[in-house]
Amino acid sequence: MKAMINNIDNIIKHINESNDFIVTSHISPDGDNVGSTLAMYYCLKKLNKNVYYVLDDNTPLNLKFLVKGVEILRSNELKINDYSLISLDCGDKSRICVSDEIINNSNKLICIDHHASNNYYGDLNYIDSEASSTCELVYNLLVRFYQVSNLNLIDEKVATALYTGLVTDTGNFSYSSTHPSSFEMAKELLILGAKRDTIIQNVFQSNPFNFYKLLGDALNTLDIVESKIASIMLTKEMLKKYSISFNDVDAITSYTRDIQGVEVGILLKEKKENEVKVSLRSKNYVDVSEIAKTFNGGGHVRAAGCTIYDSIENAKKLVLQEVLKTI
Ligand code: 5GP
Ligand code: MN
């Protein structure tokens, strides 16, 4: 068992002393995933390192503006042998979204993350479950980097990437994970050139028309149990009908949680037959990461997820059973 210690200075030292890096994150990319990985990618490039951004999943439509012009490789396109792997925003080693070969062949696995369930799976770790986002941890690392080397790596692009993860993981500064440090970071990033309007318009105000048609159908499946648990089901047929991708429906999750009196919101998304991705959200007191863990998932106290290998109807029943124990 590895010691659960943070090695922020050793991570900086390792970055300074090495040349070849792969940066990656978890499956089903979100704003913090893309923001933190991209910020790290740009910074390593600025330091003249040889760096590859690898992720075996599709960038959601509302985050494409951020990675425009950036080459994101699939595992099978990569052709280097000697590298350090930096895993960002990924609480669980099995969720790192590159091939096992890339994980196992890395010289050093560096993990930067804010999931409480993270078991310090890296050789070097910087984990803080109190942090609003992994972007906040990357920001802290870059501030520390500046303190020790007098080099400011945060330019407009890095600031924009970091601001995106901060905004998405805090629900636009509304969740309880938003601390005074998050606002301080936001202030500094805005001073350093973060494109706030571009971020807000792309992330929150660019849903395709068909998204709303799908939302209409999705809301027809809305079900409330004991006035405290709300769920929505999205079948693969519904996604197909409106040509909306699996990774582009995250915004629907909050409709379940945001109902008056509801404590736990559940979105069930059918990926394929007998494979259902479950998103769990809570408002006040239920620790949804514990519920997710019962299905081998994980996440945060107020936002967690898991995959259930069963029909969507059975998945709903199974999750409801667990949620009811917590209400
Ligand atoms: P979402 O519901 O938006 O997919 O995920 C909410 C949070 O839970 C995110 O921090 C995400 O990384 C985490 N999460 C989602 N699904 C899983 C899972 O299957 N396993 C683990 N360990 N974490 C998950
Ligand atoms: Mn995150």
mmCIF file of C-alpha atoms and ligand atoms in Angstrom:
data_model
loop_
_atom_site.group_PDB
_atom_site.id
_atom_site.type_symbol
_atom_site.label_atom_id
_atom_site.label_comp_id
_atom_site.label_asym_id
_atom_site.label_seq_id
_atom_site.Cartn_x
_atom_site.Cartn_y
_atom_site.Cartn_z
ATOM 1 C CA MET A 1 0.000 0.000 0.000
ATOM 2 C CA LYS A 2 1.390 3.361 -1.046
ATOM 3 C CA ALA A 3 1.527 6.220 1.413
ATOM 4 C CA MET A 4 -1.315 8.702 0.994
ATOM 5 C CA ILE A 5 0.916 11.737 0.645
ATOM 6 C CA ASN A 6 0.918 14.716 -1.631
ATOM 7 C CA ASN A 7 4.089 15.410 -3.563
ATOM 8 C CA ILE A 8 3.501 18.763 -5.214
ATOM 9 C CA ASP A 9 7.197 19.758 -5.127
ATOM 10 C CA ASN A 10 8.295 16.326 -6.345
ATOM 11 C CA ILE A 11 5.836 16.611 -9.233
ATOM 12 C CA ILE A 12 7.388 19.970 -10.183
ATOM 13 C CA LYS A 13 10.861 18.477 -9.852
ATOM 14 C CA HIS A 14 9.910 15.522 -12.028
ATOM 15 C CA ILE A 15 8.423 17.826 -14.667
ATOM 16 C CA ASN A 16 11.614 19.892 -14.685
ATOM 17 C CA GLU A 17 13.825 16.816 -14.989
ATOM 18 C CA SER A 18 11.855 14.870 -17.638
ATOM 19 C CA ASN A 19 11.117 15.455 -21.304
ATOM 20 C CA ASP A 20 8.336 13.185 -22.509
ATOM 21 C CA PHE A 21 4.780 13.264 -21.215
ATOM 22 C CA ILE A 22 1.317 11.963 -21.927
ATOM 23 C CA VAL A 23 -1.591 13.825 -20.371
ATOM 24 C CA THR A 24 -4.995 12.227 -19.984
ATOM 25 C CA SER A 25 -8.151 12.068 -17.891
ATOM 26 C CA HIS A 26 -11.276 9.982 -17.253
ATOM 27 C CA ILE A 27 -13.833 8.488 -19.624
ATOM 28 C CA SER A 28 -16.947 10.626 -20.378
ATOM 29 C CA PRO A 29 -15.101 13.972 -20.508
ATOM 30 C CA ASP A 30 -16.508 17.004 -18.700
ATOM 31 C CA GLY A 31 -15.275 20.567 -18.262
ATOM 32 C CA ASP A 32 -12.845 19.834 -15.446
ATOM 33 C CA ASN A 33 -11.483 16.829 -17.295
ATOM 34 C CA VAL A 34 -10.806 18.791 -20.498
ATOM 35 C CA GLY A 35 -9.784 22.018 -18.736
ATOM 36 C CA SER A 36 -7.214 20.468 -16.425
ATOM 37 C CA THR A 37 -5.737 18.169 -19.084
ATOM 38 C CA LEU A 38 -5.509 20.946 -21.640
ATOM 39 C CA ALA A 39 -3.952 23.399 -19.169
ATOM 40 C CA MET A 40 -1.299 20.831 -18.268
ATOM 41 C CA TYR A 41 -0.716 20.091 -21.968
ATOM 42 C CA TYR A 42 -0.184 23.787 -22.814
ATOM 43 C CA CYS A 43 2.130 24.318 -19.832
ATOM 44 C CA LEU A 44 4.321 21.335 -20.714
ATOM 45 C CA LYS A 45 4.514 22.604 -24.298
ATOM 46 C CA LYS A 46 5.561 26.021 -23.008
ATOM 47 C CA LEU A 47 8.354 24.286 -21.120
ATOM 48 C CA ASN A 48 9.469 22.726 -24.456
ATOM 49 C CA LYS A 49 8.524 19.234 -23.363
ATOM 50 C CA ASN A 50 7.453 16.544 -25.779
ATOM 51 C CA VAL A 51 3.799 16.111 -24.787
ATOM 52 C CA TYR A 52 0.854 14.113 -26.133
ATOM 53 C CA TYR A 53 -2.799 14.540 -25.203
ATOM 54 C CA VAL A 54 -4.402 11.092 -25.329
ATOM 55 C CA LEU A 55 -8.043 10.260 -24.613
ATOM 56 C CA ASP A 56 -10.095 7.371 -25.988
ATOM 57 C CA ASP A 57 -13.404 9.218 -25.852
ATOM 58 C CA ASN A 58 -15.165 12.075 -27.644
ATOM 59 C CA THR A 59 -15.057 15.683 -26.490
ATOM 60 C CA PRO A 60 -18.588 16.958 -25.719
ATOM 61 C CA LEU A 61 -19.892 19.517 -28.245
ATOM 62 C CA ASN A 62 -19.999 22.337 -25.683
ATOM 63 C CA LEU A 63 -16.262 21.911 -24.925
ATOM 64 C CA LYS A 64 -15.009 21.665 -28.493
ATOM 65 C CA PHE A 65 -14.187 25.389 -28.583
ATOM 66 C CA LEU A 66 -11.559 24.754 -25.918
ATOM 67 C CA VAL A 67 -9.641 22.040 -27.788
ATOM 68 C CA LYS A 68 -9.882 23.663 -31.242
ATOM 69 C CA GLY A 69 -6.582 23.084 -33.030
ATOM 70 C CA VAL A 70 -5.314 20.681 -30.354
ATOM 71 C CA GLU A 71 -4.427 17.185 -31.486
ATOM 72 C CA ILE A 72 -6.106 14.669 -29.172
ATOM 73 C CA LEU A 73 -4.786 11.200 -29.966
ATOM 74 C CA ARG A 74 -6.319 7.785 -29.407
ATOM 75 C CA SER A 75 -4.186 5.222 -27.587
ATOM 76 C CA ASN A 76 -3.529 3.236 -30.777
ATOM 77 C CA GLU A 77 -2.137 6.329 -32.543
ATOM 78 C CA LEU A 78 0.638 6.850 -30.045
ATOM 79 C CA LYS A 79 4.203 5.972 -30.917
ATOM 80 C CA ILE A 80 6.456 6.643 -27.935
ATOM 81 C CA ASN A 81 7.891 4.249 -25.377
ATOM 82 C CA ASP A 82 9.555 6.403 -22.819
ATOM 83 C CA TYR A 83 7.222 8.792 -21.007
ATOM 84 C CA SER A 84 5.574 9.887 -17.805
ATOM 85 C CA LEU A 85 1.793 9.655 -17.700
ATOM 86 C CA ILE A 86 -0.118 12.480 -16.020
ATOM 87 C CA SER A 87 -3.671 11.504 -15.066
ATOM 88 C CA LEU A 88 -5.905 14.479 -14.266
ATOM 89 C CA ASP A 89 -9.345 14.518 -12.601
ATOM 90 C CA CYS A 90 -9.540 10.735 -12.558
ATOM 91 C CA GLY A 91 -10.416 9.295 -9.156
ATOM 92 C CA ASP A 92 -9.968 5.697 -10.078
ATOM 93 C CA LYS A 93 -7.080 4.053 -11.955
ATOM 94 C CA SER A 94 -9.509 1.859 -13.907
ATOM 95 C CA ARG A 95 -11.220 4.958 -15.326
ATOM 96 C CA ILE A 96 -8.077 6.428 -16.921
ATOM 97 C CA CYS A 97 -9.131 6.795 -20.537
ATOM 98 C CA VAL A 98 -6.067 5.321 -22.296
ATOM 99 C CA SER A 99 -5.126 1.706 -23.003
ATOM 100 C CA ASP A 100 -3.803 -0.468 -20.170
ATOM 101 C CA GLU A 101 -0.589 -0.731 -22.159
ATOM 102 C CA ILE A 102 -0.013 3.026 -21.968
ATOM 103 C CA ILE A 103 -0.692 2.985 -18.228
ATOM 104 C CA ASN A 104 1.538 -0.021 -17.521
ATOM 105 C CA ASN A 105 4.449 1.130 -19.721
ATOM 106 C CA SER A 106 4.757 4.599 -18.231
ATOM 107 C CA ASN A 107 7.957 5.390 -16.327
ATOM 108 C CA LYS A 108 6.064 7.382 -13.786
ATOM 109 C CA LEU A 109 2.342 7.777 -13.153
ATOM 110 C CA ILE A 110 1.447 11.212 -11.812
ATOM 111 C CA CYS A 111 -2.044 11.704 -10.441
ATOM 112 C CA ILE A 112 -3.646 15.111 -9.897
ATOM 113 C CA ASP A 113 -7.222 14.836 -8.690
ATOM 114 C CA HIS A 114 -9.947 15.982 -6.280
ATOM 115 C CA HIS A 115 -12.094 12.854 -5.853
ATOM 116 C CA ALA A 116 -12.495 11.737 -2.230
ATOM 117 C CA SER A 117 -12.394 8.100 -3.349
ATOM 118 C CA ASN A 118 -8.926 8.496 -4.900
ATOM 119 C CA ASN A 119 -6.573 5.927 -3.346
ATOM 120 C CA TYR A 120 -3.338 7.707 -4.395
ATOM 121 C CA TYR A 121 -2.779 5.312 -7.280
ATOM 122 C CA GLY A 122 0.009 7.400 -8.807
ATOM 123 C CA ASP A 123 3.745 7.141 -8.160
ATOM 124 C CA LEU A 124 3.488 10.851 -7.416
ATOM 125 C CA ASN A 125 0.185 12.303 -6.250
ATOM 126 C CA TYR A 126 -1.450 15.637 -5.655
ATOM 127 C CA ILE A 127 -4.933 14.848 -4.338
ATOM 128 C CA ASP A 128 -7.226 17.193 -2.449
ATOM 129 C CA SER A 129 -10.855 16.183 -2.098
ATOM 130 C CA GLU A 130 -11.694 19.600 -0.650
ATOM 131 C CA ALA A 131 -10.708 21.335 -3.878
ATOM 132 C CA SER A 132 -13.494 22.634 -6.108
ATOM 133 C CA SER A 133 -11.972 21.066 -9.188
ATOM 134 C CA THR A 134 -8.843 19.483 -10.568
ATOM 135 C CA CYS A 135 -8.375 22.784 -12.396
ATOM 136 C CA GLU A 136 -7.947 24.416 -8.983
ATOM 137 C CA LEU A 137 -5.193 21.908 -8.175
ATOM 138 C CA VAL A 138 -3.450 22.545 -11.497
ATOM 139 C CA TYR A 139 -3.717 26.252 -10.752
ATOM 140 C CA ASN A 140 -2.122 25.712 -7.301
ATOM 141 C CA LEU A 141 0.632 23.679 -8.941
ATOM 142 C CA LEU A 142 1.298 26.482 -11.430
ATOM 143 C CA VAL A 143 1.369 29.067 -8.642
ATOM 144 C CA ARG A 144 3.877 26.883 -6.802
ATOM 145 C CA PHE A 145 5.834 26.491 -10.035
ATOM 146 C CA TYR A 146 6.007 30.276 -10.283
ATOM 147 C CA GLN A 147 7.210 30.524 -6.669
ATOM 148 C CA VAL A 148 10.066 28.076 -7.202
ATOM 149 C CA SER A 149 11.124 28.945 -10.754
ATOM 150 C CA ASN A 150 9.859 32.501 -11.261
ATOM 151 C CA LEU A 151 8.202 31.405 -14.490
ATOM 152 C CA ASN A 152 4.526 32.253 -15.076
ATOM 153 C CA LEU A 153 3.011 29.547 -17.264
ATOM 154 C CA ILE A 154 -0.562 30.873 -17.069
ATOM 155 C CA ASP A 155 -1.289 32.695 -20.314
ATOM 156 C CA GLU A 156 -4.695 33.413 -21.852
ATOM 157 C CA LYS A 157 -5.172 29.841 -23.137
ATOM 158 C CA VAL A 158 -4.195 28.183 -19.855
ATOM 159 C CA ALA A 159 -6.357 30.636 -17.894
ATOM 160 C CA THR A 160 -9.328 29.900 -20.181
ATOM 161 C CA ALA A 161 -8.895 26.127 -19.814
ATOM 162 C CA LEU A 162 -8.648 26.375 -16.012
ATOM 163 C CA TYR A 163 -11.576 28.775 -15.714
ATOM 164 C CA THR A 164 -13.732 26.307 -17.686
ATOM 165 C CA GLY A 165 -13.146 23.461 -15.223
ATOM 166 C CA LEU A 166 -13.697 25.779 -12.291
ATOM 167 C CA VAL A 167 -17.018 26.978 -13.667
ATOM 168 C CA THR A 168 -18.326 23.524 -14.656
ATOM 169 C CA ASP A 169 -17.308 21.652 -11.487
ATOM 170 C CA THR A 170 -18.707 24.351 -9.197
ATOM 171 C CA GLY A 171 -21.981 24.694 -11.131
ATOM 172 C CA ASN A 172 -21.028 28.270 -11.941
ATOM 173 C CA PHE A 173 -19.799 28.924 -8.369
ATOM 174 C CA SER A 174 -22.963 27.561 -6.753
ATOM 175 C CA TYR A 175 -22.031 24.163 -5.238
ATOM 176 C CA SER A 176 -20.750 23.692 -1.701
ATOM 177 C CA SER A 177 -17.337 22.772 -3.154
ATOM 178 C CA THR A 178 -16.939 26.457 -4.051
ATOM 179 C CA HIS A 179 -14.524 27.959 -1.519
ATOM 180 C CA PRO A 180 -13.078 31.464 -1.119
ATOM 181 C CA SER A 181 -9.958 30.105 -2.868
ATOM 182 C CA SER A 182 -12.102 29.320 -5.926
ATOM 183 C CA PHE A 183 -13.123 32.970 -6.218
ATOM 184 C CA GLU A 184 -9.536 34.093 -5.704
ATOM 185 C CA MET A 185 -8.449 31.752 -8.476
ATOM 186 C CA ALA A 186 -11.252 33.041 -10.731
ATOM 187 C CA LYS A 187 -10.137 36.615 -10.102
ATOM 188 C CA GLU A 188 -6.502 35.837 -10.968
ATOM 189 C CA LEU A 189 -7.497 33.885 -14.077
ATOM 190 C CA LEU A 190 -9.648 36.769 -15.310
ATOM 191 C CA ILE A 191 -6.715 39.132 -14.795
ATOM 192 C CA LEU A 192 -4.513 36.695 -16.728
ATOM 193 C CA GLY A 193 -6.918 36.727 -19.679
ATOM 194 C CA ALA A 194 -9.454 33.902 -19.181
ATOM 195 C CA LYS A 195 -12.157 34.363 -21.809
ATOM 196 C CA ARG A 196 -15.160 34.206 -19.509
ATOM 197 C CA ASP A 197 -17.829 35.217 -22.042
ATOM 198 C CA THR A 198 -16.588 32.675 -24.589
ATOM 199 C CA ILE A 199 -16.632 29.980 -21.899
ATOM 200 C CA ILE A 200 -20.123 30.768 -20.607
ATOM 201 C CA GLN A 201 -21.618 31.062 -24.092
ATOM 202 C CA ASN A 202 -20.062 27.817 -25.321
ATOM 203 C CA VAL A 203 -20.543 25.721 -22.216
ATOM 204 C CA PHE A 204 -24.011 26.841 -21.117
ATOM 205 C CA GLN A 205 -25.630 28.735 -23.997
ATOM 206 C CA SER A 206 -24.979 26.687 -27.126
ATOM 207 C CA ASN A 207 -27.301 23.690 -26.854
ATOM 208 C CA PRO A 208 -28.507 22.507 -30.283
ATOM 209 C CA PHE A 209 -32.244 22.831 -30.965
ATOM 210 C CA ASN A 210 -32.563 19.033 -30.954
ATOM 211 C CA PHE A 211 -31.227 18.973 -27.401
ATOM 212 C CA TYR A 212 -34.443 20.696 -26.302
ATOM 213 C CA LYS A 213 -36.573 18.233 -28.290
ATOM 214 C CA LEU A 214 -34.751 15.418 -26.475
ATOM 215 C CA LEU A 215 -35.170 17.251 -23.179
ATOM 216 C CA GLY A 216 -38.930 17.331 -23.807
ATOM 217 C CA ASP A 217 -39.020 13.547 -24.220
ATOM 218 C CA ALA A 218 -36.656 13.105 -21.269
ATOM 219 C CA LEU A 219 -38.868 15.198 -18.982
ATOM 220 C CA ASN A 220 -41.786 12.946 -19.908
ATOM 221 C CA THR A 221 -39.937 10.127 -18.114
ATOM 222 C CA LEU A 222 -39.485 12.232 -14.968
ATOM 223 C CA ASP A 223 -40.509 10.234 -11.950
ATOM 224 C CA ILE A 224 -40.615 11.330 -8.315
ATOM 225 C CA VAL A 225 -40.456 8.895 -5.414
ATOM 226 C CA GLU A 226 -41.410 9.944 -1.885
ATOM 227 C CA SER A 227 -41.172 13.595 -3.005
ATOM 228 C CA LYS A 228 -37.413 13.385 -2.495
ATOM 229 C CA ILE A 229 -35.961 11.304 -5.309
ATOM 230 C CA ALA A 230 -36.305 12.301 -8.944
ATOM 231 C CA SER A 231 -35.175 10.307 -11.940
ATOM 232 C CA ILE A 232 -35.027 10.712 -15.698
ATOM 233 C CA MET A 233 -34.382 7.927 -18.195
ATOM 234 C CA LEU A 234 -32.662 8.386 -21.547
ATOM 235 C CA THR A 235 -32.745 5.372 -23.810
ATOM 236 C CA LYS A 236 -30.400 4.905 -26.733
ATOM 237 C CA GLU A 237 -33.434 5.183 -29.046
ATOM 238 C CA MET A 238 -34.217 8.655 -27.646
ATOM 239 C CA LEU A 239 -30.643 9.803 -28.287
ATOM 240 C CA LYS A 240 -30.735 8.325 -31.784
ATOM 241 C CA LYS A 241 -34.084 9.941 -32.605
ATOM 242 C CA TYR A 242 -32.621 13.414 -32.058
ATOM 243 C CA SER A 243 -29.026 12.624 -33.170
ATOM 244 C CA ILE A 244 -27.663 13.657 -29.785
ATOM 245 C CA SER A 245 -24.513 11.904 -28.570
ATOM 246 C CA PHE A 246 -24.184 10.073 -25.286
ATOM 247 C CA ASN A 247 -21.602 12.609 -24.071
ATOM 248 C CA ASP A 248 -23.805 15.638 -24.831
ATOM 249 C CA VAL A 249 -26.637 15.197 -22.339
ATOM 250 C CA ASP A 250 -24.951 16.001 -19.007
ATOM 251 C CA ALA A 251 -26.994 19.196 -18.668
ATOM 252 C CA ILE A 252 -30.148 17.095 -18.226
ATOM 253 C CA THR A 253 -28.900 15.703 -14.893
ATOM 254 C CA SER A 254 -29.524 18.923 -12.975
ATOM 255 C CA TYR A 255 -33.236 18.930 -13.902
ATOM 256 C CA THR A 256 -33.679 16.000 -11.522
ATOM 257 C CA ARG A 257 -31.918 17.598 -8.541
ATOM 258 C CA ASP A 258 -33.329 21.085 -9.026
ATOM 259 C CA ILE A 259 -36.948 20.207 -8.218
ATOM 260 C CA GLN A 260 -38.388 21.667 -5.019
ATOM 261 C CA GLY A 261 -38.041 19.229 -2.124
ATOM 262 C CA VAL A 262 -35.946 16.746 -4.065
ATOM 263 C CA GLU A 263 -32.757 15.604 -2.340
ATOM 264 C CA VAL A 264 -31.398 13.071 -4.832
ATOM 265 C CA GLY A 265 -31.528 13.367 -8.613
ATOM 266 C CA ILE A 266 -30.793 10.436 -10.892
ATOM 267 C CA LEU A 267 -30.133 10.403 -14.626
ATOM 268 C CA LEU A 268 -30.076 6.965 -16.244
ATOM 269 C CA LYS A 269 -28.451 6.917 -19.686
ATOM 270 C CA GLU A 270 -28.535 3.790 -21.782
ATOM 271 C CA LYS A 271 -25.169 3.422 -23.519
ATOM 272 C CA LYS A 272 -25.924 0.092 -25.152
ATOM 273 C CA GLU A 273 -28.114 -2.881 -24.377
ATOM 274 C CA ASN A 274 -27.657 -3.811 -20.718
ATOM 275 C CA GLU A 275 -25.178 -1.001 -20.048
ATOM 276 C CA VAL A 276 -26.539 2.020 -18.201
ATOM 277 C CA LYS A 277 -24.526 5.037 -17.049
ATOM 278 C CA VAL A 278 -26.022 6.484 -13.885
ATOM 279 C CA SER A 279 -25.443 10.056 -12.729
ATOM 280 C CA LEU A 280 -26.337 10.893 -9.154
ATOM 281 C CA ARG A 281 -26.716 14.351 -7.641
ATOM 282 C CA SER A 282 -27.755 15.488 -4.160
ATOM 283 C CA LYS A 283 -28.700 18.828 -2.700
ATOM 284 C CA ASN A 284 -28.133 18.803 1.053
ATOM 285 C CA TYR A 285 -27.311 15.707 3.004
ATOM 286 C CA VAL A 286 -27.124 12.466 0.991
ATOM 287 C CA ASP A 287 -23.603 11.283 0.135
ATOM 288 C CA VAL A 288 -24.189 10.028 -3.396
ATOM 289 C CA SER A 289 -20.596 8.799 -3.761
ATOM 290 C CA GLU A 290 -21.489 6.090 -1.205
ATOM 291 C CA ILE A 291 -24.483 5.054 -3.325
ATOM 292 C CA ALA A 292 -22.300 4.975 -6.460
ATOM 293 C CA LYS A 293 -19.731 2.848 -4.634
ATOM 294 C CA THR A 294 -22.287 0.093 -4.085
ATOM 295 C CA PHE A 295 -22.272 -0.264 -7.896
ATOM 296 C CA ASN A 296 -18.466 -0.010 -8.204
ATOM 297 C CA GLY A 297 -18.666 3.670 -9.125
ATOM 298 C CA GLY A 298 -17.525 6.742 -7.254
ATOM 299 C CA GLY A 299 -17.274 10.505 -7.356
ATOM 300 C CA HIS A 300 -18.037 13.296 -4.932
ATOM 301 C CA VAL A 301 -20.476 13.723 -2.045
ATOM 302 C CA ARG A 302 -22.910 15.774 -4.148
ATOM 303 C CA ALA A 303 -22.119 14.371 -7.634
ATOM 304 C CA ALA A 304 -21.227 10.798 -8.414
ATOM 305 C CA GLY A 305 -21.720 8.120 -11.015
ATOM 306 C CA CYS A 306 -21.562 4.442 -11.849
ATOM 307 C CA THR A 307 -22.359 1.975 -14.606
ATOM 308 C CA ILE A 308 -24.936 -0.776 -14.161
ATOM 309 C CA TYR A 309 -24.875 -3.725 -16.547
ATOM 310 C CA ASP A 310 -28.589 -4.422 -16.783
ATOM 311 C CA SER A 311 -31.671 -3.084 -18.552
ATOM 312 C CA ILE A 312 -32.467 0.591 -17.910
ATOM 313 C CA GLU A 313 -35.666 -0.375 -16.032
ATOM 314 C CA ASN A 314 -33.780 -2.749 -13.736
ATOM 315 C CA ALA A 315 -30.972 -0.216 -13.270
ATOM 316 C CA LYS A 316 -33.563 2.300 -12.092
ATOM 317 C CA LYS A 317 -35.035 -0.175 -9.614
ATOM 318 C CA LEU A 318 -31.604 -1.103 -8.256
ATOM 319 C CA VAL A 319 -30.510 2.512 -7.803
ATOM 320 C CA LEU A 320 -33.822 3.539 -6.235
ATOM 321 C CA GLN A 321 -33.479 0.726 -3.693
ATOM 322 C CA GLU A 322 -30.105 2.086 -2.594
ATOM 323 C CA VAL A 323 -31.172 5.737 -2.623
ATOM 324 C CA LEU A 324 -34.263 4.986 -0.538
ATOM 325 C CA LYS A 325 -31.999 3.703 2.268
ATOM 326 C CA THR A 326 -30.410 7.155 2.528
ATOM 327 C CA ILE A 327 -33.539 9.326 2.517
HETATM 328 P P1 5GP B 1 -21.198 12.345 -13.893
HETATM 329 O O1 5GP B 1 -22.469 11.944 -13.284
HETATM 330 O O2 5GP B 1 -21.208 13.779 -14.295
HETATM 331 O O3 5GP B 1 -20.736 11.428 -14.992
HETATM 332 O O4 5GP B 1 -20.084 12.204 -12.780
HETATM 333 C C1 5GP B 1 -20.156 12.851 -11.530
HETATM 334 C C2 5GP B 1 -18.850 12.632 -10.789
HETATM 335 O O5 5GP B 1 -18.705 11.237 -10.500
HETATM 336 C C3 5GP B 1 -17.605 13.008 -11.581
HETATM 337 O O6 5GP B 1 -16.663 13.518 -10.682
HETATM 338 C C4 5GP B 1 -17.153 11.705 -12.183
HETATM 339 O O7 5GP B 1 -15.771 11.701 -12.400
HETATM 340 C C5 5GP B 1 -17.561 10.686 -11.117
HETATM 341 N N1 5GP B 1 -17.957 9.414 -11.729
HETATM 342 C C6 5GP B 1 -18.917 9.216 -12.656
HETATM 343 N N2 5GP B 1 -19.028 7.921 -12.993
HETATM 344 C C7 5GP B 1 -18.099 7.255 -12.251
HETATM 345 C C8 5GP B 1 -17.708 5.866 -12.149
HETATM 346 O O8 5GP B 1 -18.239 4.980 -12.812
HETATM 347 N N3 5GP B 1 -16.683 5.595 -11.279
HETATM 348 C C9 5GP B 1 -16.071 6.568 -10.540
HETATM 349 N N4 5GP B 1 -15.066 6.206 -9.711
HETATM 350 N N5 5GP B 1 -16.422 7.856 -10.609
HETATM 351 C C10 5GP B 1 -17.420 8.215 -11.443
HETATM 352 MN MN MN B 2 -13.506 17.277 -11.481
#
